[in-house]
Amino acid sequence: MSAAAGLFLATPAAATDKGPGAPGIGDSYFPEHGNGGYDARHYSLTLDYQPGTDLLRGKTTIVATATQHLTRFNLDFLLKVDSVKVNGRAATFARSGLHELEITPPRALVRGTPFIVEVTYADTPSKVPVPDETGGFTPWIATADGALALGQPQVAWWWFPSNDHPLDKATYDITITVPKGTQAISNGVKVGERTRGDRTTSTWRMDKPMATYLATLFVGQLDVRQGRSSGGLPVTTAYSKNLGRYEAAAKESVERTPEIVDWLADRFGRYPFHSMGGSVTSALPGFALETQTQPVYDPRFFSGGPDTYVVVHENAHQWFGDSVAVKDWKHIWLNEGFATYAEWIWSEKLGEGTAAEVADFFYDQYPAGDPFWQVKPGDPGAADLFHNATYYRGGMTLQALRTEVGDAAFWSIIRTWARAKAHGNAETAEFVALAERISGKQLDALFDTWLFTPGKPATSPTGATPTAAAKSAAVAPASIAKIEKVHELLKHRKP
Ligand code: TRP
Ligand code: ZN
């Protein structure tokens, strides 16, 4: 067990506890992401968007608490800023680093006290130069009829100033004005809408803590449907009107969201949010993302007909990734390994191969010399954050755990994890500790082998020898082609 478990501070202290807040929150892969010195509690976004010209005008108000005596603090943001106020008084601001907005309030903020930051801005996000670290990828996509904000780990920089790291979750109100006849979708529940003249304003509310990268904005000519799940939760589904040949299959798949969420809740425990849904965009982002309560899908997931595996994957993230979020990006397998394992139990439920068979299939599919086995899912590195190993070897890790502790302990571990860490942040060492406590077994070696040791483990996720695993994998489970199709898209970050 890592000695750091339990010692992790919600906001790491800056080098000094009096003075400027740190320009990063302390992530091991992305040292400049997030900031130190304060804790954001609530974001209130008031946006106005003009499709076609891609002009975004906005005011973001952040309610935060200073965690140190603060003479200056940073937000992460790329758009052109007009003015900044702190506690209602004009503050000075400057740019530094790749995406830092340095704010100096007229008087220092006192440790432990709340403060309000108001940033007013206007820009064309799709034209903002993209920092190298994103690999040239722009997570704000302007379309003829609207725009889509979708990216991981970077996306907020293109539409609202924030403490941009999963460690600093907050609640949100997102108010967005668009031309009448255009629809806008964000996270949570639409709590109001009105049309004045030729503009329509809607307000979305996310009442549970949300990581910045899970906030989304989807604007366009949309077919929006609002309903209720069997448990009475509001369901919003939204489809671009330009889905063309993907439309029917996309709708048939995403309309199954409430049924899939209910099925997942039977395995993982109570669904953590107050609404659910899904959006299918014509912007072709090249992937899907587990944006909180409202996953967004590239229509090409549905190019071969309806597909529920990707819907299962993104909704499994609502428990693992969204509610239980990473403390540091290096723990990404806690998101992707779990969402991948959800696909494998879905395969079992559909009679398309058991989770154990799927796990052994992927184990067998990569020969010992394949570079796949060189990526450690427990610490893949920034460049390989979304490598297949994060997903498949992460999923195999859970099957190996299940094999070792048995079904009863395994499901107890999964459900306890979801409940104990709900709406918070977690790290791998804590999962290992929980698995050991519930199973009563020493599991360090198992997790070391599957998560932290390069090379192909000597036995398969079900404990079979490579030869035996090869034999049973000779006939691929029926789900494999569908699962591989999902991951073919998920691992590519660029359109
Ligand atoms: N986390 C997403 C998923 O597994 C996939 C993903 C990887 C992604 N990299 C991304 C999404 C970049 C958006 C941007 O469902
Ligand atoms: Zn995922």
PDB file of N, CA and C in Angstrom, residues 73-107:
ATOM      1  N   PHE A  73      -3.690  34.330  -7.339  1.00  0.00           N
ATOM      2  CA  PHE A  73      -4.034  32.942  -7.651  1.00  0.00           C
ATOM      3  C   PHE A  73      -4.258  32.795  -9.143  1.00  0.00           C
ATOM      4  N   ASN A  74      -4.256  31.563  -9.622  1.00  0.00           N
ATOM      5  CA  ASN A  74      -4.400  31.303 -11.050  1.00  0.00           C
ATOM      6  C   ASN A  74      -5.708  30.595 -11.368  1.00  0.00           C
ATOM      7  N   LEU A  75      -6.181  30.848 -12.581  1.00  0.00           N
ATOM      8  CA  LEU A  75      -7.198  30.007 -13.203  1.00  0.00           C
ATOM      9  C   LEU A  75      -6.572  29.468 -14.477  1.00  0.00           C
ATOM     10  N   ASP A  76      -7.149  28.396 -15.009  1.00  0.00           N
ATOM     11  CA  ASP A  76      -6.685  27.859 -16.287  1.00  0.00           C
ATOM     12  C   ASP A  76      -7.663  28.324 -17.354  1.00  0.00           C
ATOM     13  N   PHE A  77      -7.146  28.990 -18.392  1.00  0.00           N
ATOM     14  CA  PHE A  77      -8.053  29.543 -19.400  1.00  0.00           C
ATOM     15  C   PHE A  77      -7.266  30.015 -20.612  1.00  0.00           C
ATOM     16  N   LEU A  78      -7.855  29.874 -21.809  1.00  0.00           N
ATOM     17  CA  LEU A  78      -7.176  30.314 -23.032  1.00  0.00           C
ATOM     18  C   LEU A  78      -7.849  31.486 -23.727  1.00  0.00           C
ATOM     19  N   LEU A  79      -9.129  31.720 -23.452  1.00  0.00           N
ATOM     20  CA  LEU A  79      -9.843  32.745 -24.224  1.00  0.00           C
ATOM     21  C   LEU A  79      -9.464  34.152 -23.765  1.00  0.00           C
ATOM     22  N   LYS A  80      -9.760  35.116 -24.626  1.00  0.00           N
ATOM     23  CA  LYS A  80      -9.464  36.522 -24.372  1.00  0.00           C
ATOM     24  C   LYS A  80     -10.339  37.048 -23.238  1.00  0.00           C
ATOM     25  N   VAL A  81      -9.698  37.599 -22.229  1.00  0.00           N
ATOM     26  CA  VAL A  81     -10.426  38.068 -21.048  1.00  0.00           C
ATOM     27  C   VAL A  81     -10.604  39.578 -21.097  1.00  0.00           C
ATOM     28  N   ASP A  82     -11.818  40.030 -20.780  1.00  0.00           N
ATOM     29  CA  ASP A  82     -12.075  41.477 -20.747  1.00  0.00           C
ATOM     30  C   ASP A  82     -11.868  42.055 -19.351  1.00  0.00           C
ATOM     31  N   SER A  83     -12.369  41.372 -18.352  1.00  0.00           N
ATOM     32  CA  SER A  83     -12.214  41.920 -17.007  1.00  0.00           C
ATOM     33  C   SER A  83     -12.334  40.825 -15.960  1.00  0.00           C
ATOM     34  N   VAL A  84     -11.742  41.104 -14.811  1.00  0.00           N
ATOM     35  CA  VAL A  84     -11.808  40.161 -13.687  1.00  0.00           C
ATOM     36  C   VAL A  84     -12.146  40.948 -12.432  1.00  0.00           C
ATOM     37  N   LYS A  85     -13.092  40.400 -11.669  1.00  0.00           N
ATOM     38  CA  LYS A  85     -13.402  41.007 -10.372  1.00  0.00           C
ATOM     39  C   LYS A  85     -13.225  39.950  -9.305  1.00  0.00           C
ATOM     40  N   VAL A  86     -12.751  40.375  -8.157  1.00  0.00           N
ATOM     41  CA  VAL A  86     -12.698  39.479  -7.002  1.00  0.00           C
ATOM     42  C   VAL A  86     -13.468  40.158  -5.883  1.00  0.00           C
ATOM     43  N   ASN A  87     -14.453  39.465  -5.353  1.00  0.00           N
ATOM     44  CA  ASN A  87     -15.337  40.027  -4.331  1.00  0.00           C
ATOM     45  C   ASN A  87     -15.909  41.385  -4.760  1.00  0.00           C
ATOM     46  N   GLY A  88     -16.236  41.460  -6.047  1.00  0.00           N
ATOM     47  CA  GLY A  88     -16.902  42.649  -6.566  1.00  0.00           C
ATOM     48  C   GLY A  88     -15.984  43.798  -6.931  1.00  0.00           C
ATOM     49  N   ARG A  89     -14.674  43.638  -6.717  1.00  0.00           N
ATOM     50  CA  ARG A  89     -13.754  44.741  -7.017  1.00  0.00           C
ATOM     51  C   ARG A  89     -12.795  44.331  -8.126  1.00  0.00           C
ATOM     52  N   ALA A  90     -12.503  45.294  -8.990  1.00  0.00           N
ATOM     53  CA  ALA A  90     -11.640  45.004 -10.135  1.00  0.00           C
ATOM     54  C   ALA A  90     -10.311  44.415  -9.682  1.00  0.00           C
ATOM     55  N   ALA A  91      -9.908  43.347 -10.362  1.00  0.00           N
ATOM     56  CA  ALA A  91      -8.614  42.719 -10.063  1.00  0.00           C
ATOM     57  C   ALA A  91      -7.732  42.835 -11.294  1.00  0.00           C
ATOM     58  N   THR A  92      -6.425  42.827 -11.110  1.00  0.00           N
ATOM     59  CA  THR A  92      -5.551  42.822 -12.270  1.00  0.00           C
ATOM     60  C   THR A  92      -5.293  41.383 -12.683  1.00  0.00           C
ATOM     61  N   PHE A  93      -5.014  41.211 -13.980  1.00  0.00           N
ATOM     62  CA  PHE A  93      -4.763  39.843 -14.457  1.00  0.00           C
ATOM     63  C   PHE A  93      -3.680  39.844 -15.511  1.00  0.00           C
ATOM     64  N   ALA A  94      -3.011  38.693 -15.623  1.00  0.00           N
ATOM     65  CA  ALA A  94      -1.922  38.546 -16.579  1.00  0.00           C
ATOM     66  C   ALA A  94      -1.880  37.099 -17.033  1.00  0.00           C
ATOM     67  N   ARG A  95      -1.165  36.875 -18.134  1.00  0.00           N
ATOM     68  CA  ARG A  95      -1.011  35.527 -18.678  1.00  0.00           C
ATOM     69  C   ARG A  95       0.329  34.965 -18.300  1.00  0.00           C
ATOM     70  N   SER A  96       0.379  33.666 -18.050  1.00  0.00           N
ATOM     71  CA  SER A  96       1.685  33.025 -17.875  1.00  0.00           C
ATOM     72  C   SER A  96       1.548  31.572 -18.281  1.00  0.00           C
ATOM     73  N   GLY A  97       2.672  30.923 -18.499  1.00  0.00           N
ATOM     74  CA  GLY A  97       2.662  29.508 -18.870  1.00  0.00           C
ATOM     75  C   GLY A  97       1.828  29.265 -20.111  1.00  0.00           C
ATOM     76  N   LEU A  98       1.326  28.042 -20.243  1.00  0.00           N
ATOM     77  CA  LEU A  98       0.581  27.676 -21.447  1.00  0.00           C
ATOM     78  C   LEU A  98      -0.870  28.112 -21.387  1.00  0.00           C
ATOM     79  N   HIS A  99      -1.436  28.087 -20.192  1.00  0.00           N
ATOM     80  CA  HIS A  99      -2.882  28.319 -20.096  1.00  0.00           C
ATOM     81  C   HIS A  99      -3.255  28.917 -18.750  1.00  0.00           C
ATOM     82  N   GLU A 100      -2.329  29.714 -18.202  1.00  0.00           N
ATOM     83  CA  GLU A 100      -2.585  30.281 -16.882  1.00  0.00           C
ATOM     84  C   GLU A 100      -3.105  31.707 -16.979  1.00  0.00           C
ATOM     85  N   LEU A 101      -4.090  31.998 -16.187  1.00  0.00           N
ATOM     86  CA  LEU A 101      -4.570  33.360 -16.002  1.00  0.00           C
ATOM     87  C   LEU A 101      -4.270  33.700 -14.543  1.00  0.00           C
ATOM     88  N   GLU A 102      -3.337  34.632 -14.358  1.00  0.00           N
ATOM     89  CA  GLU A 102      -2.905  35.015 -12.995  1.00  0.00           C
ATOM     90  C   GLU A 102      -3.734  36.188 -12.519  1.00  0.00           C
ATOM     91  N   ILE A 103      -4.372  36.033 -11.406  1.00  0.00           N
ATOM     92  CA  ILE A 103      -5.279  37.074 -10.908  1.00  0.00           C
ATOM     93  C   ILE A 103      -4.753  37.629  -9.589  1.00  0.00           C
ATOM     94  N   THR A 104      -4.629  38.952  -9.560  1.00  0.00           N
ATOM     95  CA  THR A 104      -4.194  39.606  -8.326  1.00  0.00           C
ATOM     96  C   THR A 104      -5.350  40.438  -7.783  1.00  0.00           C
ATOM     97  N   PRO A 105      -5.940  39.990  -6.701  1.00  0.00           N
ATOM     98  CA  PRO A 105      -7.062  40.747  -6.124  1.00  0.00           C
ATOM     99  C   PRO A 105      -6.538  42.007  -5.455  1.00  0.00           C
ATOM    100  N   PRO A 106      -7.391  43.033  -5.340  1.00  0.00           N
ATOM    101  CA  PRO A 106      -6.930  44.287  -4.730  1.00  0.00           C
ATOM    102  C   PRO A 106      -6.457  44.085  -3.293  1.00  0.00           C
ATOM    103  N   ARG A 107      -7.049  43.134  -2.579  1.00  0.00           N
ATOM    104  CA  ARG A 107      -6.438  42.796  -1.297  1.00  0.00           C
ATOM    105  C   ARG A 107      -6.351  41.289  -1.120  1.00  0.00           C
TER     106      ARG A 107
END
